[in-house]
Amino acid sequence: MAYSYQLETDEAYRKAYQKSIETPELFWADIAENFRWRKKWDEVLRWNFKEPKVEWFRGAKLNITENCLDRWVETQPDIPAIVWEPNDPDEASRILTYKELYEKVCQFAHVLKNNGAKRGDRICIYMPMVPELAIAVLACARIGAIHSVVFGGFSAQSIADRIQDAQCNIVVTADGAYRGNKSIPLKSIIDDALCNCPSVKKVIVLTRTSIPVSMMKERDCWWEDEIKKVEEKGLKNFEPEIMEAEDMLFILYTSGSTGKPKGVVHTCAGYMVWTNYTFVNVFQYQPGDVHFCTADIGWVTGHSYIVYGPLSAGATSLMFEGIPTWPDAGRFWEIVEKHKVNILYTAPTAIRSLMGFGLDSIKGKNLDSLKVLGTVGEPINEEAWHWYDENIGKRKCPIVDTWWQTETGGTLISNLAGVTKAKPSFATLPLPGVQPVLVDEKGNVIEGNGVSGNLCMRFPWPGMLRTTYGDHERCRTTYFSTYENLYFTGDGCLRDEEGNYRITGRVDDVLNVSGHRIGTAELENAINMHTGVVESAIVGYPHDIKGQGIYAFVIFNGIHTDENHTRQDINQTVTKIIGAIAKPDKIQFVSGLPKTRSGKIMRRILRKIAEGELQNLGDTTTLLDPMIVEEIIANRL
Ligand code: WTA
């Protein structure tokens, strides 16, 4: 057995689960023995959900990169750590062995140091999906700096907000990024962002697309030049900064139901143990397997299951720069064949979109290497599940439906591939250490099976968030105050007769569009920035491919030369303020919004209208202006 803690039978899972509930400290201490520590912990767990304060492996000292790199360099230096597949199939792929990745991380750690980075600094990373992104992330961890990766699809304004919130002093970026047949001018977007970010002293720029960029004296430097300086000195090692278990490892911004995105904070030891444990067990990773997680490292899935989970397990992680549908819808299958992928982990949105292209793009592709399939990010409908099972897994690959969140660090609820039973559209059972409860609106715990409610956790797991950066109170109110002594996920959930969990979707004002979280308040604020917009309300509606589509109701008192033109202008505003991923699918102009007498928008009604459920709108008599509902229905898109 490659990993002593790999659960290989249903019985082993049940036993481990039992132990993790009865004696969590003993359970996690045993697991933690499998890592490299500079000093072991004094105490496994100390916690309360009131403040909240959660500490795992208190007193331990480590550097996560020694676990992701050094220990594998000693035992398997020539095993591929990262296999990289470029956007363009005609460009050569790259392989970095553990030894090569180690050296590159160490070199870039020197570059960061040479540019003034210190332990505890916040470093913003805005890069394409190239190996240097993973290298930059790991180099931050090597020197004890806190990385804040921002997805390449976010706008200058969004980046500026994130940089300011975390007071980053360094930005690592590239000239541009390739995505399908488009290229994105990353550096130019960073230049715009930095007009309002005096904390940033250095920008390190990788060459990727070779488009012209402006390089500001003193502030900007080229990645390649900086590496050359390090190489000239012959430096291939970098002594890791020794971190405390609970030192911050990274910040990752995510949208909530109110206000601006929050910086979710993860810490070194617990996150490492959690991503590793869940990676090894959920996917049943075997040494030599090629693991292909199709997410971007700009999202938590990429952090946990491209970088930290796989590398801490000595696995081979495949990183793909492009998109599933370019040059054609066979791109994923071509990659699976070319790199003999064993584990494929993707989003339901990608599956549904590829389904739409039919079976031709799969024909002739050899998918025999596949052993395990996974999904993440949103509920998977049964139709997509069966399509994935039949056409990709050929009915011989278990599918793991992994439920988790940016805040949870790694998977909390999932079947274990080929070990515990799958059930289409169910995430199934909690992983060891995870104690889900369902509660009703009042916070009463709903016992028994065949019930549904709001999903909460009653006990900490090592990978949970510790705070929201710079605002602990926001962490408390968002996650720990709705229900006393519980972590509230924001998701609705049902538990079937056998105790399997099925996540039904968000119960707060957060949309899940193509597996990406969009806060309705944040999006409304962006739309309201457009001149002429008086007010707006955003709701989600079922969308065949994206899971949820975005429906905007907008009160506009500017002058339309043409409504479609105004729609495009509004989309442009959203693209500037948040990013293209938040553009509404539908924009309906309305003369008013359904509001209660106290001025609250009745989203329930708008949601029903957007969904096309016009029969059961519920009581509209308490509205300030009940007539407005008729008008909105009449002009529905
Ligand atoms: C949703 C992504 C159903 C859920 C890892 C959650 C899912 C939000 C699943 C977190 C799943 C994630 N089944 N819904 N398997 N996985 N979700 O933070 O609503 O980007 O709260 O983390 O995605 O999204 P986030």
CSV table of N, CA and C in Angstrom, one decimal, residues 11-150:
chain,number,residue,atom,x,y,z
A,11,GLU,N,-15.3,-1.1,4.5
A,11,GLU,CA,-15.2,-1.3,6.0
A,11,GLU,C,-14.1,-0.4,6.6
A,12,ALA,N,-13.0,-0.3,5.8
A,12,ALA,CA,-11.9,0.6,6.3
A,12,ALA,C,-12.4,2.0,6.5
A,13,TYR,N,-13.2,2.5,5.5
A,13,TYR,CA,-13.8,3.8,5.5
A,13,TYR,C,-14.6,4.0,6.8
A,14,ARG,N,-15.5,3.0,7.0
A,14,ARG,CA,-16.4,3.1,8.2
A,14,ARG,C,-15.7,3.1,9.5
A,15,LYS,N,-14.6,2.3,9.6
A,15,LYS,CA,-13.8,2.2,10.8
A,15,LYS,C,-13.1,3.6,11.0
A,16,ALA,N,-12.5,4.1,9.9
A,16,ALA,CA,-11.8,5.3,10.1
A,16,ALA,C,-12.8,6.4,10.5
A,17,TYR,N,-13.9,6.4,9.8
A,17,TYR,CA,-14.9,7.5,10.1
A,17,TYR,C,-15.3,7.4,11.6
A,18,GLN,N,-15.6,6.2,12.1
A,18,GLN,CA,-15.9,6.0,13.5
A,18,GLN,C,-14.8,6.6,14.4
A,19,LYS,N,-13.6,6.2,14.1
A,19,LYS,CA,-12.5,6.6,14.9
A,19,LYS,C,-12.3,8.2,14.9
A,20,SER,N,-12.6,8.7,13.7
A,20,SER,CA,-12.4,10.2,13.6
A,20,SER,C,-13.4,11.0,14.4
A,21,ILE,N,-14.5,10.3,14.7
A,21,ILE,CA,-15.6,11.0,15.5
A,21,ILE,C,-15.4,10.8,16.9
A,22,GLU,N,-15.0,9.5,17.3
A,22,GLU,CA,-14.8,9.2,18.7
A,22,GLU,C,-13.5,9.8,19.3
A,23,THR,N,-12.5,9.7,18.5
A,23,THR,CA,-11.2,10.3,19.0
A,23,THR,C,-10.5,11.1,18.0
A,24,PRO,N,-11.0,12.2,17.6
A,24,PRO,CA,-10.5,13.0,16.5
A,24,PRO,C,-9.0,13.3,16.7
A,25,GLU,N,-8.6,13.6,17.9
A,25,GLU,CA,-7.2,14.0,18.1
A,25,GLU,C,-6.2,12.9,17.8
A,26,LEU,N,-6.6,11.7,18.3
A,26,LEU,CA,-5.8,10.5,18.0
A,26,LEU,C,-5.8,10.2,16.5
A,27,PHE,N,-7.0,10.3,15.9
A,27,PHE,CA,-7.1,10.0,14.5
A,27,PHE,C,-6.2,10.9,13.7
A,28,TRP,N,-6.2,12.2,13.9
A,28,TRP,CA,-5.5,13.1,13.1
A,28,TRP,C,-4.0,13.1,13.4
A,29,ALA,N,-3.7,12.8,14.6
A,29,ALA,CA,-2.2,12.7,15.0
A,29,ALA,C,-1.6,11.6,14.2
A,30,ASP,N,-2.4,10.5,14.1
A,30,ASP,CA,-1.9,9.3,13.3
A,30,ASP,C,-1.6,9.7,11.8
A,31,ILE,N,-2.6,10.4,11.3
A,31,ILE,CA,-2.4,10.8,9.9
A,31,ILE,C,-1.2,11.8,9.7
A,32,ALA,N,-1.1,12.7,10.7
A,32,ALA,CA,-0.1,13.7,10.6
A,32,ALA,C,1.3,13.1,10.7
A,33,GLU,N,1.4,11.9,11.2
A,33,GLU,CA,2.8,11.2,11.3
A,33,GLU,C,3.4,11.0,9.9
A,34,ASN,N,2.5,11.1,8.9
A,34,ASN,CA,3.0,10.8,7.5
A,34,ASN,C,3.6,12.0,6.8
A,35,PHE,N,3.9,13.1,7.5
A,35,PHE,CA,4.4,14.3,6.9
A,35,PHE,C,5.7,14.6,7.5
A,36,ARG,N,6.4,15.6,6.8
A,36,ARG,CA,7.7,16.0,7.3
A,36,ARG,C,7.5,17.3,8.2
A,37,TRP,N,7.9,17.2,9.4
A,37,TRP,CA,7.8,18.3,10.4
A,37,TRP,C,9.2,18.7,10.8
A,38,ARG,N,9.4,19.9,11.1
A,38,ARG,CA,10.7,20.3,11.7
A,38,ARG,C,10.5,20.2,13.2
A,39,LYS,N,9.3,20.3,13.7
A,39,LYS,CA,9.0,20.0,15.1
A,39,LYS,C,7.5,19.5,15.1
A,40,LYS,N,7.3,18.5,15.9
A,40,LYS,CA,5.9,18.0,16.0
A,40,LYS,C,5.0,18.8,16.9
A,41,TRP,N,3.8,18.7,16.8
A,41,TRP,CA,2.8,19.5,17.6
A,41,TRP,C,2.8,19.2,19.1
A,42,ASP,N,2.4,20.2,19.8
A,42,ASP,CA,2.2,20.0,21.3
A,42,ASP,C,0.8,19.5,21.6
A,43,GLU,N,-0.1,20.0,20.7
A,43,GLU,CA,-1.5,19.7,20.9
A,43,GLU,C,-2.2,19.6,19.5
A,44,VAL,N,-3.0,18.5,19.4
A,44,VAL,CA,-3.6,18.3,18.0
A,44,VAL,C,-4.7,19.3,17.7
A,45,LEU,N,-5.6,19.6,18.6
A,45,LEU,CA,-6.7,20.5,18.3
A,45,LEU,C,-7.1,21.3,19.4
A,46,ARG,N,-7.3,22.6,19.2
A,46,ARG,CA,-7.9,23.5,20.2
A,46,ARG,C,-8.9,24.3,19.4
A,47,TRP,N,-10.2,24.4,19.9
A,47,TRP,CA,-11.1,25.1,19.1
A,47,TRP,C,-12.3,25.6,19.8
A,48,ASN,N,-12.9,26.7,19.3
A,48,ASN,CA,-14.3,27.0,19.6
A,48,ASN,C,-14.9,27.7,18.4
A,49,PHE,N,-16.2,27.5,18.2
A,49,PHE,CA,-16.8,28.1,17.0
A,49,PHE,C,-17.4,29.5,17.4
A,50,LYS,N,-17.2,29.9,18.6
A,50,LYS,CA,-17.8,31.2,19.1
A,50,LYS,C,-17.1,32.4,18.5
A,51,GLU,N,-15.8,32.3,18.7
A,51,GLU,CA,-15.0,33.5,18.2
A,51,GLU,C,-15.0,33.7,16.7
A,52,PRO,N,-14.7,32.7,15.8
A,52,PRO,CA,-14.3,31.3,16.1
A,52,PRO,C,-12.7,31.3,16.2
A,53,LYS,N,-12.2,30.3,16.8
A,53,LYS,CA,-10.8,30.1,16.8
A,53,LYS,C,-10.5,28.6,16.7
A,54,VAL,N,-9.8,28.2,15.6
A,54,VAL,CA,-9.5,26.8,15.4
A,54,VAL,C,-8.1,26.7,15.2
A,55,GLU,N,-7.4,25.8,15.9
A,55,GLU,CA,-6.0,25.6,15.8
A,55,GLU,C,-5.7,24.1,15.7
A,56,TRP,N,-5.1,23.7,14.6
A,56,TRP,CA,-4.7,22.3,14.4
A,56,TRP,C,-3.1,22.2,14.5
A,57,PHE,N,-2.7,21.2,15.2
A,57,PHE,CA,-1.3,20.9,15.3
A,57,PHE,C,-0.5,22.0,15.9
A,58,ARG,N,-1.1,22.6,16.9
A,58,ARG,CA,-0.5,23.8,17.6
A,58,ARG,C,1.0,23.4,18.1
A,59,GLY,N,1.9,24.3,17.8
A,59,GLY,CA,3.2,24.1,18.3
A,59,GLY,C,4.1,23.4,17.2
A,60,ALA,N,3.5,22.9,16.2
A,60,ALA,CA,4.3,22.2,15.2
A,60,ALA,C,5.0,23.2,14.3
A,61,LYS,N,6.1,22.8,13.7
A,61,LYS,CA,6.8,23.7,12.8
A,61,LYS,C,7.1,22.9,11.5
A,62,LEU,N,7.0,23.6,10.4
A,62,LEU,CA,7.1,22.9,9.1
A,62,LEU,C,7.2,23.9,8.0
A,63,ASN,N,7.6,23.4,6.8
A,63,ASN,CA,7.3,24.2,5.6
A,63,ASN,C,6.6,23.2,4.6
A,64,ILE,N,5.5,23.7,4.1
A,64,ILE,CA,4.7,22.8,3.3
A,64,ILE,C,5.4,22.4,2.0
A,65,THR,N,6.4,23.2,1.6
A,65,THR,CA,7.1,22.8,0.3
A,65,THR,C,8.1,21.7,0.6
A,66,GLU,N,8.5,21.5,1.8
A,66,GLU,CA,9.4,20.3,2.1
A,66,GLU,C,8.6,19.1,1.9
A,67,ASN,N,7.3,19.2,2.2
A,67,ASN,CA,6.4,18.0,2.0
A,67,ASN,C,6.0,17.8,0.6
A,68,CYS,N,5.9,18.9,-0.2
A,68,CYS,CA,5.6,18.8,-1.6
A,68,CYS,C,6.7,18.6,-2.5
A,69,LEU,N,7.9,18.9,-2.0
A,69,LEU,CA,9.1,18.8,-2.9
A,69,LEU,C,10.2,18.0,-2.3
A,70,ASP,N,10.9,18.5,-1.3
A,70,ASP,CA,12.1,18.0,-0.8
A,70,ASP,C,12.0,16.4,-0.6
A,71,ARG,N,10.9,16.0,0.1
A,71,ARG,CA,10.9,14.6,0.4
A,71,ARG,C,10.8,13.7,-0.8
A,72,TRP,N,10.2,14.3,-1.9
A,72,TRP,CA,10.0,13.5,-3.1
A,72,TRP,C,11.3,13.6,-3.9
A,73,VAL,N,12.0,14.7,-3.8
A,73,VAL,CA,13.3,14.8,-4.5
A,73,VAL,C,14.2,13.7,-4.0
A,74,GLU,N,14.1,13.4,-2.7
A,74,GLU,CA,15.0,12.4,-2.1
A,74,GLU,C,14.7,11.0,-2.6
A,75,THR,N,13.4,10.7,-2.8
A,75,THR,CA,13.0,9.4,-3.1
A,75,THR,C,12.6,9.1,-4.5
A,76,GLN,N,12.2,10.2,-5.2
A,76,GLN,CA,11.7,10.0,-6.6
A,76,GLN,C,12.0,11.2,-7.5
A,77,PRO,N,13.3,11.6,-7.6
A,77,PRO,CA,13.6,12.8,-8.2
A,77,PRO,C,13.2,12.9,-9.7
A,78,ASP,N,13.1,11.8,-10.3
A,78,ASP,CA,12.9,11.8,-11.8
A,78,ASP,C,11.4,11.6,-12.2
A,79,ILE,N,10.6,11.4,-11.2
A,79,ILE,CA,9.2,11.2,-11.4
A,79,ILE,C,8.6,12.6,-11.8
A,80,PRO,N,7.7,12.6,-12.9
A,80,PRO,CA,7.1,13.9,-13.2
A,80,PRO,C,6.2,14.5,-12.1
A,81,ALA,N,6.5,15.7,-11.7
A,81,ALA,CA,5.6,16.4,-10.7
A,81,ALA,C,4.5,17.1,-11.5
A,82,ILE,N,4.9,17.9,-12.5
A,82,ILE,CA,4.0,18.6,-13.3
A,82,ILE,C,4.1,18.2,-14.8
A,83,VAL,N,3.0,17.8,-15.4
A,83,VAL,CA,3.0,17.6,-16.8
A,83,VAL,C,2.1,18.8,-17.3
A,84,TRP,N,2.7,19.6,-18.2
A,84,TRP,CA,1.9,20.8,-18.7
A,84,TRP,C,1.5,20.6,-20.1
A,85,GLU,N,0.3,20.9,-20.4
A,85,GLU,CA,-0.3,20.9,-21.7
A,85,GLU,C,-0.7,22.3,-22.1
A,86,PRO,N,-0.1,22.8,-23.2
A,86,PRO,CA,-0.4,24.2,-23.5
A,86,PRO,C,-1.8,24.4,-24.1
A,87,ASN,N,-2.2,25.6,-24.3
A,87,ASN,CA,-3.4,26.0,-24.9
A,87,ASN,C,-3.5,25.4,-26.3
A,88,ASP,N,-2.4,25.7,-27.1
A,88,ASP,CA,-2.4,25.3,-28.5
A,88,ASP,C,-1.8,23.9,-28.6
A,89,PRO,N,-2.5,23.0,-29.2
A,89,PRO,CA,-2.0,21.6,-29.3
A,89,PRO,C,-0.8,21.5,-30.1
A,90,ASP,N,-0.5,22.5,-30.9
A,90,ASP,CA,0.8,22.4,-31.7
A,90,ASP,C,2.0,22.9,-31.0
A,91,GLU,N,1.8,23.4,-29.8
A,91,GLU,CA,3.0,23.8,-29.0
A,91,GLU,C,3.4,22.6,-28.2
A,92,ALA,N,4.7,22.5,-27.9
A,92,ALA,CA,5.2,21.3,-27.1
A,92,ALA,C,4.7,21.3,-25.7
A,93,SER,N,4.4,20.2,-25.2
A,93,SER,CA,4.0,20.1,-23.7
A,93,SER,C,5.4,20.1,-23.0
A,94,ARG,N,5.2,20.3,-21.7
A,94,ARG,CA,6.5,20.3,-20.8
A,94,ARG,C,6.3,19.4,-19.7
A,95,ILE,N,7.4,18.8,-19.2
A,95,ILE,CA,7.3,17.9,-18.0
A,95,ILE,C,8.4,18.4,-17.1
A,96,LEU,N,8.0,18.6,-15.8
A,96,LEU,CA,8.9,19.0,-14.8
A,96,LEU,C,9.0,17.9,-13.8
A,97,THR,N,10.1,17.3,-13.6
A,97,THR,CA,10.3,16.2,-12.6
A,97,THR,C,10.3,16.9,-11.2
A,98,TYR,N,10.2,16.0,-10.2
A,98,TYR,CA,10.3,16.6,-8.8
A,98,TYR,C,11.6,17.4,-8.6
A,99,LYS,N,12.7,16.9,-9.2
A,99,LYS,CA,13.9,17.6,-9.0
A,99,LYS,C,13.9,18.9,-9.7
A,100,GLU,N,13.4,18.9,-11.0
A,100,GLU,CA,13.4,20.1,-11.7
A,100,GLU,C,12.4,21.2,-11.1
A,101,LEU,N,11.3,20.7,-10.6
A,101,LEU,CA,10.3,21.6,-10.0
A,101,LEU,C,10.9,22.2,-8.7
A,102,TYR,N,11.6,21.3,-8.0
A,102,TYR,CA,12.3,21.8,-6.7
A,102,TYR,C,13.2,22.9,-7.1
A,103,GLU,N,14.1,22.7,-8.1
A,103,GLU,CA,15.1,23.7,-8.4
A,103,GLU,C,14.5,25.0,-8.8
A,104,LYS,N,13.4,24.9,-9.6
A,104,LYS,CA,12.8,26.1,-10.1
A,104,LYS,C,12.1,26.9,-9.0
A,105,VAL,N,11.5,26.1,-8.1
A,105,VAL,CA,10.8,26.8,-6.9
A,105,VAL,C,11.9,27.5,-6.1
A,106,CYS,N,13.0,26.8,-5.9
A,106,CYS,CA,14.1,27.4,-5.1
A,106,CYS,C,14.6,28.7,-5.8
A,107,GLN,N,14.8,28.6,-7.1
A,107,GLN,CA,15.3,29.7,-7.8
A,107,GLN,C,14.4,30.9,-7.7
A,108,PHE,N,13.1,30.6,-7.9
A,108,PHE,CA,12.1,31.7,-7.8
A,108,PHE,C,12.0,32.3,-6.4
A,109,ALA,N,12.2,31.4,-5.4
A,109,ALA,CA,12.2,31.9,-4.0
A,109,ALA,C,13.4,32.9,-3.8
A,110,HIS,N,14.5,32.7,-4.5
A,110,HIS,CA,15.6,33.6,-4.4
A,110,HIS,C,15.1,34.9,-5.1
A,111,VAL,N,14.5,34.8,-6.3
A,111,VAL,CA,14.0,36.0,-7.0
A,111,VAL,C,13.1,36.8,-6.1
A,112,LEU,N,12.2,36.1,-5.4
A,112,LEU,CA,11.3,36.9,-4.5
A,112,LEU,C,12.1,37.6,-3.4
A,113,LYS,N,13.0,36.9,-2.8
A,113,LYS,CA,13.8,37.5,-1.8
A,113,LYS,C,14.6,38.7,-2.3
A,114,ASN,N,15.2,38.5,-3.5
A,114,ASN,CA,16.0,39.6,-4.1
A,114,ASN,C,15.1,40.8,-4.4
A,115,ASN,N,13.8,40.6,-4.5
A,115,ASN,CA,13.0,41.7,-4.8
A,115,ASN,C,12.2,42.2,-3.6
A,116,GLY,N,12.8,41.8,-2.4
A,116,GLY,CA,12.3,42.4,-1.2
A,116,GLY,C,11.2,41.7,-0.5
A,117,ALA,N,10.9,40.5,-0.9
A,117,ALA,CA,9.8,39.7,-0.2
A,117,ALA,C,10.4,39.2,1.1
A,118,LYS,N,9.5,39.2,2.1
A,118,LYS,CA,9.8,38.6,3.4
A,118,LYS,C,8.7,37.7,3.9
A,119,ARG,N,9.0,36.9,4.9
A,119,ARG,CA,8.0,36.1,5.5
A,119,ARG,C,6.8,37.0,5.9
A,120,GLY,N,5.6,36.4,5.7
A,120,GLY,CA,4.4,37.2,6.1
A,120,GLY,C,3.9,38.2,5.1
A,121,ASP,N,4.7,38.5,4.1
A,121,ASP,CA,4.3,39.5,3.1
A,121,ASP,C,3.1,38.8,2.3
A,122,ARG,N,2.3,39.7,1.8
A,122,ARG,CA,1.2,39.1,0.9
A,122,ARG,C,1.6,39.4,-0.6
A,123,ILE,N,1.6,38.3,-1.4
A,123,ILE,CA,2.0,38.4,-2.8
A,123,ILE,C,0.9,38.0,-3.7
A,124,CYS,N,0.5,39.0,-4.6
A,124,CYS,CA,-0.6,38.7,-5.5
A,124,CYS,C,0.0,38.0,-6.8
A,125,ILE,N,-0.7,36.9,-7.2
A,125,ILE,CA,-0.3,36.2,-8.4
A,125,ILE,C,-1.4,36.2,-9.4
A,126,TYR,N,-1.1,36.8,-10.5
A,126,TYR,CA,-2.1,36.9,-11.6
A,126,TYR,C,-1.5,36.4,-12.9
A,127,MET,N,-1.7,35.1,-13.1
A,127,MET,CA,-0.9,34.4,-14.2
A,127,MET,C,-1.7,33.5,-15.0
A,128,PRO,N,-1.2,33.2,-16.2
A,128,PRO,CA,-1.8,32.1,-17.0
A,128,PRO,C,-1.6,30.7,-16.3
A,129,MET,N,-2.2,29.7,-16.9
A,129,MET,CA,-2.0,28.4,-16.3
A,129,MET,C,-0.8,27.7,-17.0
A,130,VAL,N,0.4,28.2,-16.5
A,130,VAL,CA,1.6,27.7,-17.0
A,130,VAL,C,2.4,27.2,-15.7
A,131,PRO,N,3.4,26.3,-15.9
A,131,PRO,CA,4.0,25.8,-14.7
A,131,PRO,C,4.6,26.9,-13.8
A,132,GLU,N,4.9,28.0,-14.3
A,132,GLU,CA,5.5,29.1,-13.5
A,132,GLU,C,4.4,29.6,-12.5
A,133,LEU,N,3.2,29.4,-12.8
A,133,LEU,CA,2.2,29.8,-11.8
A,133,LEU,C,2.3,28.9,-10.5
A,134,ALA,N,2.4,27.6,-10.8
A,134,ALA,CA,2.6,26.7,-9.6
A,134,ALA,C,3.9,27.0,-8.9
A,135,ILE,N,5.0,27.3,-9.7
A,135,ILE,CA,6.3,27.6,-9.2
A,135,ILE,C,6.2,28.9,-8.3
A,136,ALA,N,5.5,29.9,-8.8
A,136,ALA,CA,5.3,31.1,-8.0
A,136,ALA,C,4.6,30.9,-6.6
A,137,VAL,N,3.6,30.1,-6.7
A,137,VAL,CA,2.8,29.7,-5.5
A,137,VAL,C,3.7,29.0,-4.5
A,138,LEU,N,4.4,28.0,-5.0
A,138,LEU,CA,5.3,27.2,-4.1
A,138,LEU,C,6.5,28.1,-3.6
A,139,ALA,N,6.9,29.0,-4.4
A,139,ALA,CA,8.1,29.8,-3.9
A,139,ALA,C,7.6,30.7,-2.8
A,140,CYS,N,6.4,31.2,-2.9
A,140,CYS,CA,5.8,32.0,-1.8
A,140,CYS,C,5.9,31.2,-0.5
A,141,ALA,N,5.3,30.0,-0.6
A,141,ALA,CA,5.2,29.1,0.5
A,141,ALA,C,6.6,28.8,1.1
A,142,ARG,N,7.6,28.7,0.1
A,142,ARG,CA,9.0,28.4,0.5
A,142,ARG,C,9.6,29.5,1.4
A,143,ILE,N,9.3,30.7,1.1
A,143,ILE,CA,9.9,31.8,1.9
A,143,ILE,C,8.9,32.3,3.0
A,144,GLY,N,7.8,31.7,3.1
A,144,GLY,CA,6.9,32.0,4.2
A,144,GLY,C,6.0,33.2,3.9
A,145,ALA,N,5.9,33.6,2.6
A,145,ALA,CA,5.0,34.7,2.2
A,145,ALA,C,3.7,34.1,1.9
A,146,ILE,N,2.7,34.9,2.0
A,146,ILE,CA,1.3,34.5,1.8
A,146,ILE,C,0.8,34.8,0.4
A,147,HIS,N,0.5,33.7,-0.4
A,147,HIS,CA,0.0,34.0,-1.7
A,147,HIS,C,-1.5,34.3,-1.8
A,148,SER,N,-1.8,35.2,-2.7
A,148,SER,CA,-3.1,35.5,-3.0
A,148,SER,C,-3.3,35.5,-4.5
A,149,VAL,N,-3.7,34.3,-5.0
A,149,VAL,CA,-3.8,34.1,-6.5
A,149,VAL,C,-5.2,34.7,-6.9
A,150,VAL,N,-5.1,35.5,-8.0
A,150,VAL,CA,-6.3,36.0,-8.6
A,150,VAL,C,-6.5,35.4,-10.0
